[in-house]
């Protein structure tokens, strides 16, 4: 049994029996269940492929831990992971046909081959690159309408091993993401004075959410801020807003009544 298989068995036991202590609290807080994991050692890096499930479906978290302990990660829906597996095969075949590294023939941006994947509001950029340290596949994940960029870098020599381990997980858990299958509502926009508000509904591995963005226009340019509201809390937000609207309506009515009383009392009897 390989180290990856051994770790896979241990994690499955934890998922079925439940975690204890602080792990249990974190699991309840995130409402995620870890179904399986594989660990790969490629050169000086360790990679973990974790199959997880929450109330919206299954997904794979890919975590990279470098020799210096730095950690980076991306998230893939199972259907996206299947596309990624296929791309790994294509990139591996392309890599096998390359000659020895030659600094004189490296493109200016270092990119030898590139592809892109799109899943809901996420974009994934696959770039086979070359630099002074060698060749590697950089996988970058971005979210539309802002959001942080995250990425992992897989040494080119390990792409086949990475693909094979990913295939093992997909063979066991399939490529059906599960979760919500319907069409999400269209985004909306409203303008108030010099501000624009955008309401966009999206979905990721944690579920459905609404991103509310405020864009303020000034002489110095546009400034954007945003909050993300999970779908499970929409009804509470709605109730809070309704309560505030009702209370403000009562306050405005009392204010209007108070200002009209002196005028009525001053009228002749």
PDB file of C-alpha atoms in Angstrom, residues 56-232:
ATOM      1  CA  UNK A  56     -24.400  21.713  -1.847  1.00  0.00           C
ATOM      2  CA  UNK A  57     -22.470  18.737  -3.178  1.00  0.00           C
ATOM      3  CA  UNK A  58     -19.011  17.216  -3.568  1.00  0.00           C
ATOM      4  CA  UNK A  59     -15.769  18.911  -4.566  1.00  0.00           C
ATOM      5  CA  UNK A  60     -12.011  18.413  -4.449  1.00  0.00           C
ATOM      6  CA  UNK A  61      -9.602  20.659  -2.593  1.00  0.00           C
ATOM      7  CA  UNK A  62      -6.081  20.636  -4.033  1.00  0.00           C
ATOM      8  CA  UNK A  63      -3.500  21.824  -1.509  1.00  0.00           C
ATOM      9  CA  UNK A  64       0.195  22.394  -2.217  1.00  0.00           C
ATOM     10  CA  UNK A  65       2.751  22.561   0.595  1.00  0.00           C
ATOM     11  CA  UNK A  66       6.204  23.732  -0.418  1.00  0.00           C
ATOM     12  CA  UNK A  67       9.542  22.833   1.106  1.00  0.00           C
ATOM     13  CA  UNK A  68       9.386  26.031   3.176  1.00  0.00           C
ATOM     14  CA  UNK A  69       5.972  25.083   4.583  1.00  0.00           C
ATOM     15  CA  UNK A  70       4.009  27.595   2.544  1.00  0.00           C
ATOM     16  CA  UNK A  71       0.528  26.408   1.664  1.00  0.00           C
ATOM     17  CA  UNK A  72      -1.660  27.260  -1.316  1.00  0.00           C
ATOM     18  CA  UNK A  73      -4.863  25.665  -2.524  1.00  0.00           C
ATOM     19  CA  UNK A  74      -7.573  25.659  -5.161  1.00  0.00           C
ATOM     20  CA  UNK A  75     -11.055  24.122  -5.255  1.00  0.00           C
ATOM     21  CA  UNK A  76     -12.504  22.020  -8.062  1.00  0.00           C
ATOM     22  CA  UNK A  77     -16.037  20.794  -8.573  1.00  0.00           C
ATOM     23  CA  UNK A  78     -15.980  17.110  -9.521  1.00  0.00           C
ATOM     24  CA  UNK A  79     -16.973  17.933 -13.103  1.00  0.00           C
ATOM     25  CA  UNK A  80     -14.170  20.511 -13.279  1.00  0.00           C
ATOM     26  CA  UNK A  81     -11.729  18.000 -11.797  1.00  0.00           C
ATOM     27  CA  UNK A  82     -12.633  15.632 -14.642  1.00  0.00           C
ATOM     28  CA  UNK A  83     -11.829  18.344 -17.196  1.00  0.00           C
ATOM     29  CA  UNK A  84      -8.594  19.084 -15.347  1.00  0.00           C
ATOM     30  CA  UNK A  85      -7.639  15.399 -15.466  1.00  0.00           C
ATOM     31  CA  UNK A  86      -8.115  15.380 -19.243  1.00  0.00           C
ATOM     32  CA  UNK A  87      -6.018  18.532 -19.606  1.00  0.00           C
ATOM     33  CA  UNK A  88      -3.276  16.937 -17.509  1.00  0.00           C
ATOM     34  CA  UNK A  89      -3.080  14.139 -20.057  1.00  0.00           C
ATOM     35  CA  UNK A  90      -2.807  16.623 -22.922  1.00  0.00           C
ATOM     36  CA  UNK A  91      -0.185  18.717 -21.138  1.00  0.00           C
ATOM     37  CA  UNK A  92       1.819  15.600 -20.242  1.00  0.00           C
ATOM     38  CA  UNK A  93       1.870  14.467 -23.860  1.00  0.00           C
ATOM     39  CA  UNK A  94       2.988  17.931 -24.975  1.00  0.00           C
ATOM     40  CA  UNK A  95       5.679  17.993 -22.281  1.00  0.00           C
ATOM     41  CA  UNK A  96       7.029  14.587 -23.329  1.00  0.00           C
ATOM     42  CA  UNK A  97       7.655  15.929 -26.831  1.00  0.00           C
ATOM     43  CA  UNK A  98       9.682  18.914 -25.668  1.00  0.00           C
ATOM     44  CA  UNK A  99      13.422  18.828 -26.018  1.00  0.00           C
ATOM     45  CA  UNK A 100      15.897  19.626 -23.246  1.00  0.00           C
ATOM     46  CA  UNK A 101      15.482  23.058 -21.621  1.00  0.00           C
ATOM     47  CA  UNK A 102      17.115  25.821 -23.609  1.00  0.00           C
ATOM     48  CA  UNK A 103      17.271  29.329 -22.180  1.00  0.00           C
ATOM     49  CA  UNK A 104      17.582  30.768 -25.689  1.00  0.00           C
ATOM     50  CA  UNK A 105      14.191  29.403 -26.793  1.00  0.00           C
ATOM     51  CA  UNK A 106      12.099  30.188 -23.693  1.00  0.00           C
ATOM     52  CA  UNK A 107       9.208  32.577 -24.510  1.00  0.00           C
ATOM     53  CA  UNK A 108       9.393  35.972 -22.835  1.00  0.00           C
ATOM     54  CA  UNK A 109       6.503  35.140 -20.490  1.00  0.00           C
ATOM     55  CA  UNK A 110       7.801  31.610 -19.950  1.00  0.00           C
ATOM     56  CA  UNK A 111       4.563  30.009 -21.200  1.00  0.00           C
ATOM     57  CA  UNK A 112       4.925  26.902 -23.346  1.00  0.00           C
ATOM     58  CA  UNK A 113       1.232  25.927 -23.504  1.00  0.00           C
ATOM     59  CA  UNK A 114      -1.961  27.389 -21.998  1.00  0.00           C
ATOM     60  CA  UNK A 115      -5.601  26.394 -21.556  1.00  0.00           C
ATOM     61  CA  UNK A 116      -8.582  27.770 -19.628  1.00  0.00           C
ATOM     62  CA  UNK A 117     -11.531  26.136 -17.835  1.00  0.00           C
ATOM     63  CA  UNK A 118     -14.751  27.866 -16.732  1.00  0.00           C
ATOM     64  CA  UNK A 119     -17.120  26.628 -14.031  1.00  0.00           C
ATOM     65  CA  UNK A 120     -19.945  28.907 -12.842  1.00  0.00           C
ATOM     66  CA  UNK A 121     -18.251  32.075 -11.572  1.00  0.00           C
ATOM     67  CA  UNK A 122     -14.754  30.573 -11.511  1.00  0.00           C
ATOM     68  CA  UNK A 123     -12.058  30.587 -14.154  1.00  0.00           C
ATOM     69  CA  UNK A 124      -9.054  28.296 -14.145  1.00  0.00           C
ATOM     70  CA  UNK A 125      -5.918  29.143 -16.106  1.00  0.00           C
ATOM     71  CA  UNK A 126      -3.541  26.282 -16.911  1.00  0.00           C
ATOM     72  CA  UNK A 127      -0.070  27.395 -17.969  1.00  0.00           C
ATOM     73  CA  UNK A 128       2.841  25.075 -18.663  1.00  0.00           C
ATOM     74  CA  UNK A 129       5.797  27.333 -17.952  1.00  0.00           C
ATOM     75  CA  UNK A 130       9.558  27.211 -17.909  1.00  0.00           C
ATOM     76  CA  UNK A 131      12.035  29.222 -15.878  1.00  0.00           C
ATOM     77  CA  UNK A 132      15.543  28.826 -14.517  1.00  0.00           C
ATOM     78  CA  UNK A 133      14.331  26.200 -12.019  1.00  0.00           C
ATOM     79  CA  UNK A 134      12.637  24.001 -14.595  1.00  0.00           C
ATOM     80  CA  UNK A 135       9.236  23.325 -16.129  1.00  0.00           C
ATOM     81  CA  UNK A 136       5.977  23.285 -14.214  1.00  0.00           C
ATOM     82  CA  UNK A 137       2.213  23.540 -14.639  1.00  0.00           C
ATOM     83  CA  UNK A 138       0.728  26.566 -12.910  1.00  0.00           C
ATOM     84  CA  UNK A 139      -3.001  26.266 -12.157  1.00  0.00           C
ATOM     85  CA  UNK A 140      -4.612  29.594 -11.221  1.00  0.00           C
ATOM     86  CA  UNK A 141      -8.162  29.988  -9.936  1.00  0.00           C
ATOM     87  CA  UNK A 142      -9.980  33.317 -10.135  1.00  0.00           C
ATOM     88  CA  UNK A 143     -13.495  34.454  -9.281  1.00  0.00           C
ATOM     89  CA  UNK A 144     -15.420  36.834 -11.530  1.00  0.00           C
ATOM     90  CA  UNK A 145     -16.203  40.338 -10.249  1.00  0.00           C
ATOM     91  CA  UNK A 146     -13.142  40.455  -8.060  1.00  0.00           C
ATOM     92  CA  UNK A 147     -11.982  38.082  -5.381  1.00  0.00           C
ATOM     93  CA  UNK A 148      -8.529  36.737  -4.601  1.00  0.00           C
ATOM     94  CA  UNK A 149      -6.479  34.665  -7.046  1.00  0.00           C
ATOM     95  CA  UNK A 150      -5.161  31.356  -5.779  1.00  0.00           C
ATOM     96  CA  UNK A 151      -2.805  28.987  -7.533  1.00  0.00           C
ATOM     97  CA  UNK A 152      -0.739  25.839  -7.263  1.00  0.00           C
ATOM     98  CA  UNK A 153       2.333  24.841  -9.265  1.00  0.00           C
ATOM     99  CA  UNK A 154       2.858  21.192 -10.226  1.00  0.00           C
ATOM    100  CA  UNK A 155       6.354  20.143 -11.371  1.00  0.00           C
ATOM    101  CA  UNK A 156       6.059  18.962 -14.964  1.00  0.00           C
ATOM    102  CA  UNK A 157       7.602  15.579 -14.137  1.00  0.00           C
ATOM    103  CA  UNK A 158       4.713  14.897 -11.744  1.00  0.00           C
ATOM    104  CA  UNK A 159       1.766  15.649 -14.028  1.00  0.00           C
ATOM    105  CA  UNK A 160       1.178  11.981 -14.890  1.00  0.00           C
ATOM    106  CA  UNK A 161       1.251  10.913 -11.235  1.00  0.00           C
ATOM    107  CA  UNK A 162      -1.076  13.785 -10.367  1.00  0.00           C
ATOM    108  CA  UNK A 163      -3.475  12.766 -13.147  1.00  0.00           C
ATOM    109  CA  UNK A 164      -3.484   9.111 -12.072  1.00  0.00           C
ATOM    110  CA  UNK A 165      -4.288   9.947  -8.438  1.00  0.00           C
ATOM    111  CA  UNK A 166      -7.012  12.349  -9.503  1.00  0.00           C
ATOM    112  CA  UNK A 167      -8.439   9.638 -11.763  1.00  0.00           C
ATOM    113  CA  UNK A 168      -8.578   7.195  -8.831  1.00  0.00           C
ATOM    114  CA  UNK A 169     -10.716   9.632  -6.836  1.00  0.00           C
ATOM    115  CA  UNK A 170     -13.008  10.410  -9.767  1.00  0.00           C
ATOM    116  CA  UNK A 171     -13.465   6.705 -10.509  1.00  0.00           C
ATOM    117  CA  UNK A 172     -14.675   6.234  -6.934  1.00  0.00           C
ATOM    118  CA  UNK A 173     -16.770   9.378  -6.446  1.00  0.00           C
ATOM    119  CA  UNK A 174     -17.837  10.132 -10.010  1.00  0.00           C
ATOM    120  CA  UNK A 175     -18.032  13.470 -11.792  1.00  0.00           C
ATOM    121  CA  UNK A 176     -21.494  14.569 -10.652  1.00  0.00           C
ATOM    122  CA  UNK A 177     -21.157  17.683  -8.508  1.00  0.00           C
ATOM    123  CA  UNK A 178     -24.516  17.170  -6.804  1.00  0.00           C
ATOM    124  CA  UNK A 179     -26.184  20.083  -5.089  1.00  0.00           C
ATOM    125  CA  UNK A 180     -28.285  22.742  -6.798  1.00  0.00           C
ATOM    126  CA  UNK A 181     -29.088  22.041 -10.461  1.00  0.00           C
ATOM    127  CA  UNK A 182     -31.458  24.852 -11.423  1.00  0.00           C
ATOM    128  CA  UNK A 183     -30.774  28.210 -13.048  1.00  0.00           C
ATOM    129  CA  UNK A 184     -29.593  30.940 -10.709  1.00  0.00           C
ATOM    130  CA  UNK A 185     -31.426  34.302 -10.711  1.00  0.00           C
ATOM    131  CA  UNK A 186     -30.082  37.039 -12.962  1.00  0.00           C
ATOM    132  CA  UNK A 187     -28.088  39.858 -11.429  1.00  0.00           C
ATOM    133  CA  UNK A 188     -29.692  43.217 -10.656  1.00  0.00           C
ATOM    134  CA  UNK A 189     -28.469  46.789 -10.495  1.00  0.00           C
ATOM    135  CA  UNK A 190     -29.708  49.997  -8.908  1.00  0.00           C
ATOM    136  CA  UNK A 191     -28.338  53.530  -8.727  1.00  0.00           C
ATOM    137  CA  UNK A 192     -28.676  55.847  -5.726  1.00  0.00           C
ATOM    138  CA  UNK A 193     -27.131  59.309  -6.081  1.00  0.00           C
ATOM    139  CA  UNK A 194     -23.472  58.724  -7.004  1.00  0.00           C
ATOM    140  CA  UNK A 195     -23.509  55.072  -5.975  1.00  0.00           C
ATOM    141  CA  UNK A 196     -24.261  51.921  -7.955  1.00  0.00           C
ATOM    142  CA  UNK A 197     -25.327  48.712  -6.247  1.00  0.00           C
ATOM    143  CA  UNK A 198     -24.964  45.326  -7.940  1.00  0.00           C
ATOM    144  CA  UNK A 199     -26.667  42.139  -6.757  1.00  0.00           C
ATOM    145  CA  UNK A 200     -25.122  38.987  -8.242  1.00  0.00           C
ATOM    146  CA  UNK A 201     -26.031  35.419  -7.340  1.00  0.00           C
ATOM    147  CA  UNK A 202     -23.332  32.780  -7.730  1.00  0.00           C
ATOM    148  CA  UNK A 203     -22.391  29.294  -6.626  1.00  0.00           C
ATOM    149  CA  UNK A 204     -19.146  27.740  -5.443  1.00  0.00           C
ATOM    150  CA  UNK A 205     -18.101  24.638  -3.522  1.00  0.00           C
ATOM    151  CA  UNK A 206     -19.571  26.141  -0.333  1.00  0.00           C
ATOM    152  CA  UNK A 207     -22.999  26.709  -1.856  1.00  0.00           C
ATOM    153  CA  UNK A 208     -25.082  29.530  -3.310  1.00  0.00           C
ATOM    154  CA  UNK A 209     -24.404  33.110  -2.304  1.00  0.00           C
ATOM    155  CA  UNK A 210     -25.237  36.707  -3.200  1.00  0.00           C
ATOM    156  CA  UNK A 211     -22.487  39.242  -3.727  1.00  0.00           C
ATOM    157  CA  UNK A 212     -23.651  42.801  -3.048  1.00  0.00           C
ATOM    158  CA  UNK A 213     -21.232  45.321  -4.540  1.00  0.00           C
ATOM    159  CA  UNK A 214     -21.229  49.061  -3.959  1.00  0.00           C
ATOM    160  CA  UNK A 215     -19.439  51.207  -6.538  1.00  0.00           C
ATOM    161  CA  UNK A 216     -19.015  54.870  -5.646  1.00  0.00           C
ATOM    162  CA  UNK A 217     -18.124  57.357  -8.377  1.00  0.00           C
ATOM    163  CA  UNK A 218     -15.914  60.284  -7.370  1.00  0.00           C
ATOM    164  CA  UNK A 219     -13.655  62.734  -9.168  1.00  0.00           C
ATOM    165  CA  UNK A 220     -10.744  60.432  -8.310  1.00  0.00           C
ATOM    166  CA  UNK A 221     -12.362  57.376  -9.878  1.00  0.00           C
ATOM    167  CA  UNK A 222     -14.564  54.462  -8.880  1.00  0.00           C
ATOM    168  CA  UNK A 223     -14.281  52.703  -5.536  1.00  0.00           C
ATOM    169  CA  UNK A 224     -15.764  49.232  -5.037  1.00  0.00           C
ATOM    170  CA  UNK A 225     -16.635  47.390  -1.853  1.00  0.00           C
ATOM    171  CA  UNK A 226     -18.553  44.139  -1.586  1.00  0.00           C
ATOM    172  CA  UNK A 227     -20.027  41.662   0.854  1.00  0.00           C
ATOM    173  CA  UNK A 228     -20.968  38.027   0.258  1.00  0.00           C
ATOM    174  CA  UNK A 229     -24.164  36.677   1.816  1.00  0.00           C
ATOM    175  CA  UNK A 230     -24.657  32.863   1.953  1.00  0.00           C
ATOM    176  CA  UNK A 231     -28.023  31.705   0.627  1.00  0.00           C
ATOM    177  CA  UNK A 232     -28.907  30.069   3.945  1.00  0.00           C
TER     178      UNK A 232
END
